[in-house]
Amino acid sequence: MTGGSEHDKCQKQSDHFHAASYAFDTRAIHHAFSPVDYKRAVQPPVFLTSTYGFESVEANDAAAALGGRLYAREYNPTTEILEQRLANLEGAEAGLVVSTGMAAFGTLILSLLSQGDELLVHKTLYSNTVAMVEQGLPRFGIKVVSVDLSDPSNLDAAITEKTKLVYFETPVNPLSSILDIAAISERAHAHRVKVAVDSTFASPALQRPIEHGADIVLHSLTKYINGHGDTLGGALLGDAETLHRLHETGLRYITGATLAPHSAFLIMRGLKTLSLRIDRHSASALAIARTLEAHPA
Ligand SMILES: *Cc1c(COP(=O)(O)O)cnc(C)c1O
């Protein structure tokens, strides 16, 4: 490779954006997208297509072996950029985006757990996640064990041979209490059980659970990550093997809850200002808290 052409230069530049040496905000704007791959457009195109052409039966079989790339429930170039960008920001190997945060939870649980398995959760969860664990999962023979994980040692008594996953939010919706990701993960891993953290209330600008030992991160993209109140979305980030399973089982044939490519475009636009918005949210929240603390009532 001579490195002399315009393409090579741009390609090198885009490779740089994959490097962890770039800071968070630069990666939030540029990771996994090279203008040179898309006629030098600076914004990712929205690929509104339901299916893809292929050159030969052999090429199709080879692509299918990598995971479905023929049909837009399984593959879309616009949503793929968002998946890679979010995975990068969370320090995960791979990512999957789906239509809502609840679709992410459904994809996660229905892909990894079966009848007879147990799910261990923190006692407080987002209201619709509560509905899923109390009303939904028992209908399918999945037992949900609810414990107070503010004391991580409570996990030891609640975990059994049937426990397949530990799931909690931090900060917890709605009261924003904080759970100790590292302490909970250490105890779960001692029992060879994976840990998934709903990090929606923090966003990767404030907290990256994988850096603290968690295996999988869930986001409602509807909230801070998109940040403009104009679309729903959900994401799962984690190791490549688990994400392959979530993609090939959960998204492809259990939920089918694909994120619309236009929503992926909007979420990428929102993501660019995540840090700026979180700084303001945090400053405002602190000002309100100080005012309330000093208020006689
Ligand atoms: C909103 C929310 C969800 C669900 O996300 P939707 O995109 O609304 O489906 C899950 N977890 C938490 C913590 C939330 O706040």
PDB file of C-alpha atoms and ligand atoms in Angstrom:
ATOM      1  CA  MET A   1       0.000   0.000   0.000  1.00  0.00           C
ATOM      2  CA  THR A   2       1.470   3.324  -1.060  1.00  0.00           C
ATOM      3  CA  GLY A   3      -0.695   5.448   1.191  1.00  0.00           C
ATOM      4  CA  GLY A   4      -0.604   8.245  -1.357  1.00  0.00           C
ATOM      5  CA  SER A   5      -4.150   8.409  -2.733  1.00  0.00           C
ATOM      6  CA  GLU A   6      -6.958  10.449  -1.258  1.00  0.00           C
ATOM      7  CA  HIS A   7      -8.779   7.236  -0.418  1.00  0.00           C
ATOM      8  CA  ASP A   8      -5.818   5.869   1.505  1.00  0.00           C
ATOM      9  CA  LYS A   9      -5.434   9.068   3.461  1.00  0.00           C
ATOM     10  CA  CYS A  10      -9.105   9.149   4.393  1.00  0.00           C
ATOM     11  CA  GLN A  11      -9.063   5.458   5.194  1.00  0.00           C
ATOM     12  CA  LYS A  12      -6.126   5.997   7.513  1.00  0.00           C
ATOM     13  CA  GLN A  13      -7.982   8.823   9.164  1.00  0.00           C
ATOM     14  CA  SER A  14     -11.059   6.658   9.707  1.00  0.00           C
ATOM     15  CA  ASP A  15      -8.907   3.849  11.092  1.00  0.00           C
ATOM     16  CA  HIS A  16      -7.606   6.353  13.603  1.00  0.00           C
ATOM     17  CA  PHE A  17     -11.123   6.991  14.847  1.00  0.00           C
ATOM     18  CA  HIS A  18     -11.327   3.297  15.738  1.00  0.00           C
ATOM     19  CA  ALA A  19      -8.347   3.705  18.037  1.00  0.00           C
ATOM     20  CA  ALA A  20      -9.040   3.944  21.741  1.00  0.00           C
ATOM     21  CA  SER A  21      -6.523   6.794  21.899  1.00  0.00           C
ATOM     22  CA  TYR A  22      -9.218   9.188  20.687  1.00  0.00           C
ATOM     23  CA  ALA A  23     -11.212  10.678  23.519  1.00  0.00           C
ATOM     24  CA  PHE A  24     -14.859   9.886  24.204  1.00  0.00           C
ATOM     25  CA  ASP A  25     -16.416  12.877  22.422  1.00  0.00           C
ATOM     26  CA  THR A  26     -14.408  12.345  19.238  1.00  0.00           C
ATOM     27  CA  ARG A  27     -15.437   8.687  19.123  1.00  0.00           C
ATOM     28  CA  ALA A  28     -19.079   9.615  19.861  1.00  0.00           C
ATOM     29  CA  ILE A  29     -19.026  11.704  16.680  1.00  0.00           C
ATOM     30  CA  HIS A  30     -16.755   9.736  14.330  1.00  0.00           C
ATOM     31  CA  HIS A  31     -16.297   6.094  15.320  1.00  0.00           C
ATOM     32  CA  ALA A  32     -17.152   3.446  12.687  1.00  0.00           C
ATOM     33  CA  PHE A  33     -17.940   5.910   9.902  1.00  0.00           C
ATOM     34  CA  SER A  34     -15.631   6.954   7.105  1.00  0.00           C
ATOM     35  CA  PRO A  35     -17.007   9.548   4.655  1.00  0.00           C
ATOM     36  CA  VAL A  36     -14.852   8.003   1.949  1.00  0.00           C
ATOM     37  CA  ASP A  37     -16.952   4.818   2.106  1.00  0.00           C
ATOM     38  CA  TYR A  38     -20.103   6.825   1.327  1.00  0.00           C
ATOM     39  CA  LYS A  39     -19.171   9.205  -1.501  1.00  0.00           C
ATOM     40  CA  ARG A  40     -17.580  11.521   1.103  1.00  0.00           C
ATOM     41  CA  ALA A  41     -20.895  12.397   2.756  1.00  0.00           C
ATOM     42  CA  VAL A  42     -20.096  13.616   6.268  1.00  0.00           C
ATOM     43  CA  GLN A  43     -23.307  12.111   7.697  1.00  0.00           C
ATOM     44  CA  PRO A  44     -24.164   8.406   7.507  1.00  0.00           C
ATOM     45  CA  PRO A  45     -26.733   7.699   4.773  1.00  0.00           C
ATOM     46  CA  VAL A  46     -30.087   6.231   5.838  1.00  0.00           C
ATOM     47  CA  PHE A  47     -30.429   2.916   4.000  1.00  0.00           C
ATOM     48  CA  LEU A  48     -34.171   2.399   3.560  1.00  0.00           C
ATOM     49  CA  THR A  49     -34.136  -1.090   2.119  1.00  0.00           C
ATOM     50  CA  SER A  50     -35.796  -4.328   3.158  1.00  0.00           C
ATOM     51  CA  THR A  51     -33.484  -6.722   1.302  1.00  0.00           C
ATOM     52  CA  TYR A  52     -30.062  -6.802  -0.364  1.00  0.00           C
ATOM     53  CA  GLY A  53     -28.799  -8.178  -3.644  1.00  0.00           C
ATOM     54  CA  PHE A  54     -26.074 -10.803  -3.759  1.00  0.00           C
ATOM     55  CA  GLU A  55     -23.650 -11.842  -6.460  1.00  0.00           C
ATOM     56  CA  SER A  56     -24.045 -15.605  -6.329  1.00  0.00           C
ATOM     57  CA  VAL A  57     -25.560 -18.400  -4.270  1.00  0.00           C
ATOM     58  CA  GLU A  58     -22.065 -19.053  -2.843  1.00  0.00           C
ATOM     59  CA  ALA A  59     -21.626 -15.399  -1.841  1.00  0.00           C
ATOM     60  CA  ASN A  60     -25.030 -15.504  -0.170  1.00  0.00           C
ATOM     61  CA  ASP A  61     -24.178 -18.687   1.752  1.00  0.00           C
ATOM     62  CA  ALA A  62     -20.863 -17.175   2.883  1.00  0.00           C
ATOM     63  CA  ALA A  63     -22.635 -14.007   4.081  1.00  0.00           C
ATOM     64  CA  ALA A  64     -25.322 -16.070   5.826  1.00  0.00           C
ATOM     65  CA  ALA A  65     -22.622 -17.928   7.750  1.00  0.00           C
ATOM     66  CA  LEU A  66     -21.497 -14.579   9.198  1.00  0.00           C
ATOM     67  CA  GLY A  67     -25.042 -13.825  10.312  1.00  0.00           C
ATOM     68  CA  GLY A  68     -27.915 -12.766   8.108  1.00  0.00           C
ATOM     69  CA  ARG A  69     -26.926  -9.976   5.723  1.00  0.00           C
ATOM     70  CA  LEU A  70     -29.607 -10.443   3.110  1.00  0.00           C
ATOM     71  CA  TYR A  71     -32.586  -9.039   4.918  1.00  0.00           C
ATOM     72  CA  ALA A  72     -33.006  -5.819   6.881  1.00  0.00           C
ATOM     73  CA  ARG A  73     -34.337  -7.435  10.063  1.00  0.00           C
ATOM     74  CA  GLU A  74     -30.820  -8.771  10.520  1.00  0.00           C
ATOM     75  CA  TYR A  75     -28.613  -6.195   8.835  1.00  0.00           C
ATOM     76  CA  ASN A  76     -28.664  -2.524   7.932  1.00  0.00           C
ATOM     77  CA  PRO A  77     -25.571  -0.390   7.221  1.00  0.00           C
ATOM     78  CA  THR A  78     -26.964   2.648   9.090  1.00  0.00           C
ATOM     79  CA  THR A  79     -27.874   0.767  12.262  1.00  0.00           C
ATOM     80  CA  GLU A  80     -24.561  -1.118  12.089  1.00  0.00           C
ATOM     81  CA  ILE A  81     -22.633   2.164  12.468  1.00  0.00           C
ATOM     82  CA  LEU A  82     -24.654   2.979  15.591  1.00  0.00           C
ATOM     83  CA  GLU A  83     -24.005  -0.523  16.987  1.00  0.00           C
ATOM     84  CA  GLN A  84     -20.255  -0.224  16.480  1.00  0.00           C
ATOM     85  CA  ARG A  85     -20.158   3.297  17.879  1.00  0.00           C
ATOM     86  CA  LEU A  86     -22.076   2.421  21.054  1.00  0.00           C
ATOM     87  CA  ALA A  87     -19.992  -0.734  21.566  1.00  0.00           C
ATOM     88  CA  ASN A  88     -16.833   1.367  21.262  1.00  0.00           C
ATOM     89  CA  LEU A  89     -18.059   3.956  23.774  1.00  0.00           C
ATOM     90  CA  GLU A  90     -18.950   1.231  26.300  1.00  0.00           C
ATOM     91  CA  GLY A  91     -15.685  -0.655  25.784  1.00  0.00           C
ATOM     92  CA  ALA A  92     -17.619  -3.669  24.448  1.00  0.00           C
ATOM     93  CA  GLU A  93     -16.600  -6.046  21.652  1.00  0.00           C
ATOM     94  CA  ALA A  94     -19.949  -5.867  19.884  1.00  0.00           C
ATOM     95  CA  GLY A  95     -23.347  -4.215  19.949  1.00  0.00           C
ATOM     96  CA  LEU A  96     -26.947  -4.705  18.893  1.00  0.00           C
ATOM     97  CA  VAL A  97     -29.560  -1.994  18.527  1.00  0.00           C
ATOM     98  CA  VAL A  98     -33.289  -2.738  18.624  1.00  0.00           C
ATOM     99  CA  SER A  99     -36.540  -0.793  18.472  1.00  0.00           C
ATOM    100  CA  THR A 100     -36.917   0.141  22.182  1.00  0.00           C
ATOM    101  CA  GLY A 101     -35.307  -0.361  25.574  1.00  0.00           C
ATOM    102  CA  MET A 102     -37.990  -2.929  26.402  1.00  0.00           C
ATOM    103  CA  ALA A 103     -37.181  -4.762  23.150  1.00  0.00           C
ATOM    104  CA  ALA A 104     -33.563  -4.876  24.347  1.00  0.00           C
ATOM    105  CA  PHE A 105     -34.649  -6.439  27.653  1.00  0.00           C
ATOM    106  CA  GLY A 106     -36.930  -8.951  25.882  1.00  0.00           C
ATOM    107  CA  THR A 107     -34.168  -9.838  23.418  1.00  0.00           C
ATOM    108  CA  LEU A 108     -31.689 -10.338  26.249  1.00  0.00           C
ATOM    109  CA  ILE A 109     -33.841 -12.502  28.518  1.00  0.00           C
ATOM    110  CA  LEU A 110     -35.628 -14.574  25.873  1.00  0.00           C
ATOM    111  CA  SER A 111     -32.331 -15.329  24.105  1.00  0.00           C
ATOM    112  CA  LEU A 112     -30.296 -16.326  27.155  1.00  0.00           C
ATOM    113  CA  LEU A 113     -32.857 -17.942  29.487  1.00  0.00           C
ATOM    114  CA  SER A 114     -35.169 -20.933  29.082  1.00  0.00           C
ATOM    115  CA  GLN A 115     -37.942 -22.608  31.030  1.00  0.00           C
ATOM    116  CA  GLY A 116     -36.606 -23.673  34.432  1.00  0.00           C
ATOM    117  CA  ASP A 117     -33.846 -21.061  34.513  1.00  0.00           C
ATOM    118  CA  GLU A 118     -33.665 -18.363  37.145  1.00  0.00           C
ATOM    119  CA  LEU A 119     -33.110 -14.624  36.729  1.00  0.00           C
ATOM    120  CA  LEU A 120     -31.779 -12.687  39.699  1.00  0.00           C
ATOM    121  CA  VAL A 121     -32.783  -8.998  39.765  1.00  0.00           C
ATOM    122  CA  HIS A 122     -32.446  -6.016  42.092  1.00  0.00           C
ATOM    123  CA  LYS A 123     -35.689  -5.323  43.982  1.00  0.00           C
ATOM    124  CA  THR A 124     -36.300  -1.971  42.248  1.00  0.00           C
ATOM    125  CA  LEU A 125     -36.530  -1.717  38.450  1.00  0.00           C
ATOM    126  CA  TYR A 126     -38.088   0.452  35.732  1.00  0.00           C
ATOM    127  CA  SER A 127     -41.887  -0.065  35.826  1.00  0.00           C
ATOM    128  CA  ASN A 128     -42.233  -2.022  32.586  1.00  0.00           C
ATOM    129  CA  THR A 129     -39.221  -4.181  33.412  1.00  0.00           C
ATOM    130  CA  VAL A 130     -41.097  -4.964  36.647  1.00  0.00           C
ATOM    131  CA  ALA A 131     -44.148  -5.960  34.579  1.00  0.00           C
ATOM    132  CA  MET A 132     -41.965  -8.221  32.422  1.00  0.00           C
ATOM    133  CA  VAL A 133     -40.304  -9.973  35.377  1.00  0.00           C
ATOM    134  CA  GLU A 134     -43.473 -10.249  37.488  1.00  0.00           C
ATOM    135  CA  GLN A 135     -46.099 -10.973  34.819  1.00  0.00           C
ATOM    136  CA  GLY A 136     -44.257 -11.896  31.611  1.00  0.00           C
ATOM    137  CA  LEU A 137     -41.419 -14.244  32.460  1.00  0.00           C
ATOM    138  CA  PRO A 138     -43.290 -16.527  34.948  1.00  0.00           C
ATOM    139  CA  ARG A 139     -45.709 -17.374  32.094  1.00  0.00           C
ATOM    140  CA  PHE A 140     -42.761 -18.917  30.277  1.00  0.00           C
ATOM    141  CA  GLY A 141     -41.466 -20.859  33.260  1.00  0.00           C
ATOM    142  CA  ILE A 142     -38.591 -18.484  34.052  1.00  0.00           C
ATOM    143  CA  LYS A 143     -38.318 -17.900  37.790  1.00  0.00           C
ATOM    144  CA  VAL A 144     -37.396 -14.392  38.870  1.00  0.00           C
ATOM    145  CA  VAL A 145     -35.661 -13.917  42.216  1.00  0.00           C
ATOM    146  CA  SER A 146     -35.764 -10.331  43.479  1.00  0.00           C
ATOM    147  CA  VAL A 147     -33.170  -9.232  46.059  1.00  0.00           C
ATOM    148  CA  ASP A 148     -31.775  -6.053  47.567  1.00  0.00           C
ATOM    149  CA  LEU A 149     -28.439  -5.695  45.787  1.00  0.00           C
ATOM    150  CA  SER A 150     -27.558  -2.498  47.672  1.00  0.00           C
ATOM    151  CA  ASP A 151     -25.875  -5.080  49.900  1.00  0.00           C
ATOM    152  CA  PRO A 152     -24.010  -7.237  47.314  1.00  0.00           C
ATOM    153  CA  SER A 153     -23.601 -10.083  49.813  1.00  0.00           C
ATOM    154  CA  ASN A 154     -27.386 -10.728  49.490  1.00  0.00           C
ATOM    155  CA  LEU A 155     -26.542 -12.212  46.123  1.00  0.00           C
ATOM    156  CA  ASP A 156     -24.762 -15.228  47.637  1.00  0.00           C
ATOM    157  CA  ALA A 157     -27.869 -16.622  49.363  1.00  0.00           C
ATOM    158  CA  ALA A 158     -30.160 -15.955  46.378  1.00  0.00           C
ATOM    159  CA  ILE A 159     -28.017 -17.438  43.609  1.00  0.00           C
ATOM    160  CA  THR A 160     -28.647 -21.105  42.740  1.00  0.00           C
ATOM    161  CA  GLU A 161     -27.411 -23.628  40.183  1.00  0.00           C
ATOM    162  CA  LYS A 162     -30.285 -22.496  37.983  1.00  0.00           C
ATOM    163  CA  THR A 163     -29.356 -18.796  38.004  1.00  0.00           C
ATOM    164  CA  LYS A 164     -28.437 -17.769  34.453  1.00  0.00           C
ATOM    165  CA  LEU A 165     -28.176 -14.003  34.763  1.00  0.00           C
ATOM    166  CA  VAL A 166     -27.977 -11.179  37.301  1.00  0.00           C
ATOM    167  CA  TYR A 167     -29.761  -8.033  36.113  1.00  0.00           C
ATOM    168  CA  PHE A 168     -29.997  -4.609  37.696  1.00  0.00           C
ATOM    169  CA  GLU A 169     -30.120  -0.913  36.905  1.00  0.00           C
ATOM    170  CA  THR A 170     -27.694   1.634  38.261  1.00  0.00           C
ATOM    171  CA  PRO A 171     -28.570   4.426  38.831  1.00  0.00           C
ATOM    172  CA  VAL A 172     -31.892   2.746  39.646  1.00  0.00           C
ATOM    173  CA  ASN A 173     -35.038   4.131  37.993  1.00  0.00           C
ATOM    174  CA  PRO A 174     -36.807   6.078  39.495  1.00  0.00           C
ATOM    175  CA  LEU A 175     -34.938   7.067  42.686  1.00  0.00           C
ATOM    176  CA  SER A 176     -31.376   7.046  41.285  1.00  0.00           C
ATOM    177  CA  SER A 177     -29.850   4.938  44.048  1.00  0.00           C
ATOM    178  CA  ILE A 178     -26.450   3.541  43.060  1.00  0.00           C
ATOM    179  CA  LEU A 179     -25.441  -0.130  43.092  1.00  0.00           C
ATOM    180  CA  ASP A 180     -21.851  -1.393  43.216  1.00  0.00           C
ATOM    181  CA  ILE A 181     -21.238  -2.929  39.762  1.00  0.00           C
ATOM    182  CA  ALA A 182     -17.772  -4.276  40.646  1.00  0.00           C
ATOM    183  CA  ALA A 183     -18.825  -5.929  43.917  1.00  0.00           C
ATOM    184  CA  ILE A 184     -21.957  -7.518  42.402  1.00  0.00           C
ATOM    185  CA  SER A 185     -20.053  -8.714  39.304  1.00  0.00           C
ATOM    186  CA  GLU A 186     -17.296 -10.261  41.407  1.00  0.00           C
ATOM    187  CA  ARG A 187     -19.810 -12.273  43.457  1.00  0.00           C
ATOM    188  CA  ALA A 188     -21.833 -13.347  40.394  1.00  0.00           C
ATOM    189  CA  HIS A 189     -18.705 -14.395  38.498  1.00  0.00           C
ATOM    190  CA  ALA A 190     -17.591 -16.504  41.469  1.00  0.00           C
ATOM    191  CA  HIS A 191     -20.748 -18.539  40.713  1.00  0.00           C
ATOM    192  CA  ARG A 192     -20.062 -18.380  36.930  1.00  0.00           C
ATOM    193  CA  VAL A 193     -23.128 -16.228  36.355  1.00  0.00           C
ATOM    194  CA  LYS A 194     -23.127 -13.321  33.890  1.00  0.00           C
ATOM    195  CA  VAL A 195     -24.101  -9.791  34.870  1.00  0.00           C
ATOM    196  CA  ALA A 196     -26.166  -7.398  32.762  1.00  0.00           C
ATOM    197  CA  VAL A 197     -26.506  -3.745  33.768  1.00  0.00           C
ATOM    198  CA  ASP A 198     -29.197  -1.333  32.595  1.00  0.00           C
ATOM    199  CA  SER A 199     -27.064   1.821  32.412  1.00  0.00           C
ATOM    200  CA  THR A 200     -29.781   4.018  30.850  1.00  0.00           C
ATOM    201  CA  PHE A 201     -29.815   6.610  33.653  1.00  0.00           C
ATOM    202  CA  ALA A 202     -26.051   7.229  33.439  1.00  0.00           C
ATOM    203  CA  SER A 203     -25.294   6.857  29.715  1.00  0.00           C
ATOM    204  CA  PRO A 204     -21.711   5.961  28.695  1.00  0.00           C
ATOM    205  CA  ALA A 205     -20.712   9.601  29.255  1.00  0.00           C
ATOM    206  CA  LEU A 206     -20.918   9.015  33.023  1.00  0.00           C
ATOM    207  CA  GLN A 207     -20.594   5.256  33.566  1.00  0.00           C
ATOM    208  CA  ARG A 208     -19.248   2.298  31.590  1.00  0.00           C
ATOM    209  CA  PRO A 209     -20.250  -0.889  33.461  1.00  0.00           C
ATOM    210  CA  ILE A 210     -17.930  -3.213  31.481  1.00  0.00           C
ATOM    211  CA  GLU A 211     -14.952  -1.280  32.911  1.00  0.00           C
ATOM    212  CA  HIS A 212     -16.235  -2.329  36.346  1.00  0.00           C
ATOM    213  CA  GLY A 213     -16.633  -6.017  35.518  1.00  0.00           C
ATOM    214  CA  ALA A 214     -20.157  -6.304  34.062  1.00  0.00           C
ATOM    215  CA  ASP A 215     -20.647  -8.545  31.012  1.00  0.00           C
ATOM    216  CA  ILE A 216     -23.535  -6.893  29.189  1.00  0.00           C
ATOM    217  CA  VAL A 217     -24.842  -3.320  29.125  1.00  0.00           C
ATOM    218  CA  LEU A 218     -28.422  -2.409  28.222  1.00  0.00           C
ATOM    219  CA  HIS A 219     -29.613   1.060  27.208  1.00  0.00           C
ATOM    220  CA  SER A 220     -32.899   2.651  26.421  1.00  0.00           C
ATOM    221  CA  LEU A 221     -31.632   4.911  23.625  1.00  0.00           C
ATOM    222  CA  THR A 222     -34.918   6.785  23.993  1.00  0.00           C
ATOM    223  CA  LYS A 223     -33.521   8.651  26.987  1.00  0.00           C
ATOM    224  CA  TYR A 224     -30.208  10.535  27.259  1.00  0.00           C
ATOM    225  CA  ILE A 225     -28.398   8.932  24.315  1.00  0.00           C
ATOM    226  CA  ASN A 226     -30.869  10.148  21.709  1.00  0.00           C
ATOM    227  CA  GLY A 227     -31.818  13.016  23.962  1.00  0.00           C
ATOM    228  CA  HIS A 228     -34.260  14.820  21.670  1.00  0.00           C
ATOM    229  CA  GLY A 229     -37.542  13.038  22.406  1.00  0.00           C
ATOM    230  CA  ASP A 230     -38.130  12.133  18.765  1.00  0.00           C
ATOM    231  CA  THR A 231     -37.579   8.375  18.609  1.00  0.00           C
ATOM    232  CA  LEU A 232     -37.453   5.201  20.701  1.00  0.00           C
ATOM    233  CA  GLY A 233     -34.503   2.811  20.655  1.00  0.00           C
ATOM    234  CA  GLY A 234     -32.661   0.201  22.688  1.00  0.00           C
ATOM    235  CA  ALA A 235     -29.162  -1.283  22.744  1.00  0.00           C
ATOM    236  CA  LEU A 236     -27.247  -4.275  24.089  1.00  0.00           C
ATOM    237  CA  LEU A 237     -23.437  -4.154  24.292  1.00  0.00           C
ATOM    238  CA  GLY A 238     -21.060  -6.916  25.355  1.00  0.00           C
ATOM    239  CA  ASP A 239     -18.794  -9.756  24.229  1.00  0.00           C
ATOM    240  CA  ALA A 240     -18.946 -10.865  20.596  1.00  0.00           C
ATOM    241  CA  GLU A 241     -20.204 -14.397  21.306  1.00  0.00           C
ATOM    242  CA  THR A 242     -23.153 -13.283  23.442  1.00  0.00           C
ATOM    243  CA  LEU A 243     -24.011 -10.468  21.047  1.00  0.00           C
ATOM    244  CA  HIS A 244     -23.990 -12.903  18.128  1.00  0.00           C
ATOM    245  CA  ARG A 245     -26.524 -15.015  20.020  1.00  0.00           C
ATOM    246  CA  LEU A 246     -28.709 -11.997  20.842  1.00  0.00           C
ATOM    247  CA  HIS A 247     -28.630 -10.983  17.194  1.00  0.00           C
ATOM    248  CA  GLU A 248     -29.139 -14.405  15.637  1.00  0.00           C
ATOM    249  CA  THR A 249     -31.782 -15.592  18.105  1.00  0.00           C
ATOM    250  CA  GLY A 250     -33.356 -12.667  19.922  1.00  0.00           C
ATOM    251  CA  LEU A 251     -33.613 -10.147  17.130  1.00  0.00           C
ATOM    252  CA  ARG A 252     -33.880 -12.457  14.139  1.00  0.00           C
ATOM    253  CA  TYR A 253     -36.694 -14.739  15.248  1.00  0.00           C
ATOM    254  CA  ILE A 254     -37.846 -14.118  18.806  1.00  0.00           C
ATOM    255  CA  THR A 255     -38.700 -10.415  18.897  1.00  0.00           C
ATOM    256  CA  GLY A 256     -38.014  -9.187  15.359  1.00  0.00           C
ATOM    257  CA  ALA A 257     -37.831  -5.756  16.971  1.00  0.00           C
ATOM    258  CA  THR A 258     -35.543  -4.059  14.447  1.00  0.00           C
ATOM    259  CA  LEU A 259     -34.597  -0.397  14.900  1.00  0.00           C
ATOM    260  CA  ALA A 260     -35.691   1.707  11.923  1.00  0.00           C
ATOM    261  CA  PRO A 261     -32.649   3.082  10.041  1.00  0.00           C
ATOM    262  CA  HIS A 262     -34.035   6.608  10.295  1.00  0.00           C
ATOM    263  CA  SER A 263     -34.180   6.213  14.079  1.00  0.00           C
ATOM    264  CA  ALA A 264     -30.545   5.046  14.034  1.00  0.00           C
ATOM    265  CA  PHE A 265     -29.670   8.218  12.102  1.00  0.00           C
ATOM    266  CA  LEU A 266     -31.486  10.421  14.646  1.00  0.00           C
ATOM    267  CA  ILE A 267     -29.852   8.623  17.575  1.00  0.00           C
ATOM    268  CA  MET A 268     -26.392   9.135  16.034  1.00  0.00           C
ATOM    269  CA  ARG A 269     -27.184  12.828  15.644  1.00  0.00           C
ATOM    270  CA  GLY A 270     -28.268  13.001  19.284  1.00  0.00           C
ATOM    271  CA  LEU A 271     -25.233  11.047  20.479  1.00  0.00           C
ATOM    272  CA  LYS A 272     -22.877  13.746  19.168  1.00  0.00           C
ATOM    273  CA  THR A 273     -23.970  16.140  21.918  1.00  0.00           C
ATOM    274  CA  LEU A 274     -24.312  13.550  24.712  1.00  0.00           C
ATOM    275  CA  SER A 275     -21.444  14.903  26.828  1.00  0.00           C
ATOM    276  CA  LEU A 276     -22.579  18.517  26.473  1.00  0.00           C
ATOM    277  CA  ARG A 277     -26.129  17.632  27.489  1.00  0.00           C
ATOM    278  CA  ILE A 278     -25.025  15.437  30.401  1.00  0.00           C
ATOM    279  CA  ASP A 279     -22.818  18.250  31.728  1.00  0.00           C
ATOM    280  CA  ARG A 280     -25.824  20.598  31.751  1.00  0.00           C
ATOM    281  CA  HIS A 281     -28.186  17.935  33.190  1.00  0.00           C
ATOM    282  CA  SER A 282     -25.687  17.295  35.982  1.00  0.00           C
ATOM    283  CA  ALA A 283     -25.149  21.001  36.747  1.00  0.00           C
ATOM    284  CA  SER A 284     -28.908  21.628  36.815  1.00  0.00           C
ATOM    285  CA  ALA A 285     -29.570  18.592  39.015  1.00  0.00           C
ATOM    286  CA  LEU A 286     -26.899  19.712  41.478  1.00  0.00           C
ATOM    287  CA  ALA A 287     -28.343  23.262  41.609  1.00  0.00           C
ATOM    288  CA  ILE A 288     -31.842  21.854  42.303  1.00  0.00           C
ATOM    289  CA  ALA A 289     -30.513  19.455  44.947  1.00  0.00           C
ATOM    290  CA  ARG A 290     -28.636  22.277  46.731  1.00  0.00           C
ATOM    291  CA  THR A 291     -31.718  24.506  46.639  1.00  0.00           C
ATOM    292  CA  LEU A 292     -33.916  21.740  48.062  1.00  0.00           C
ATOM    293  CA  GLU A 293     -31.359  20.839  50.728  1.00  0.00           C
ATOM    294  CA  ALA A 294     -31.237  24.431  51.966  1.00  0.00           C
ATOM    295  CA  HIS A 295     -35.022  24.885  51.801  1.00  0.00           C
ATOM    296  CA  PRO A 296     -36.763  24.979  55.208  1.00  0.00           C
ATOM    297  CA  ALA A 297     -39.716  22.884  53.952  1.00  0.00           C
TER     298      ALA A 297
HETATM  299  C1  LIG B   1     -37.165   3.908  29.762  1.00  0.00           C
HETATM  300  C2  LIG B   1     -36.375   2.841  30.362  1.00  0.00           C
HETATM  301  C3  LIG B   1     -36.393   1.544  29.826  1.00  0.00           C
HETATM  302  C4  LIG B   1     -37.265   1.160  28.655  1.00  0.00           C
HETATM  303  O1  LIG B   1     -36.901   1.810  27.491  1.00  0.00           O
HETATM  304  P1  LIG B   1     -37.945   2.151  26.277  1.00  0.00           P
HETATM  305  O2  LIG B   1     -37.051   2.701  25.227  1.00  0.00           O
HETATM  306  O3  LIG B   1     -38.924   3.154  26.834  1.00  0.00           O
HETATM  307  O4  LIG B   1     -38.603   0.874  25.895  1.00  0.00           O
HETATM  308  C5  LIG B   1     -35.582   0.592  30.418  1.00  0.00           C
HETATM  309  N1  LIG B   1     -34.813   0.884  31.474  1.00  0.00           N
HETATM  310  C6  LIG B   1     -34.788   2.112  32.035  1.00  0.00           C
HETATM  311  C7  LIG B   1     -33.909   2.360  33.221  1.00  0.00           C
HETATM  312  C8  LIG B   1     -35.562   3.131  31.509  1.00  0.00           C
HETATM  313  O5  LIG B   1     -35.538   4.349  32.069  1.00  0.00           O
END
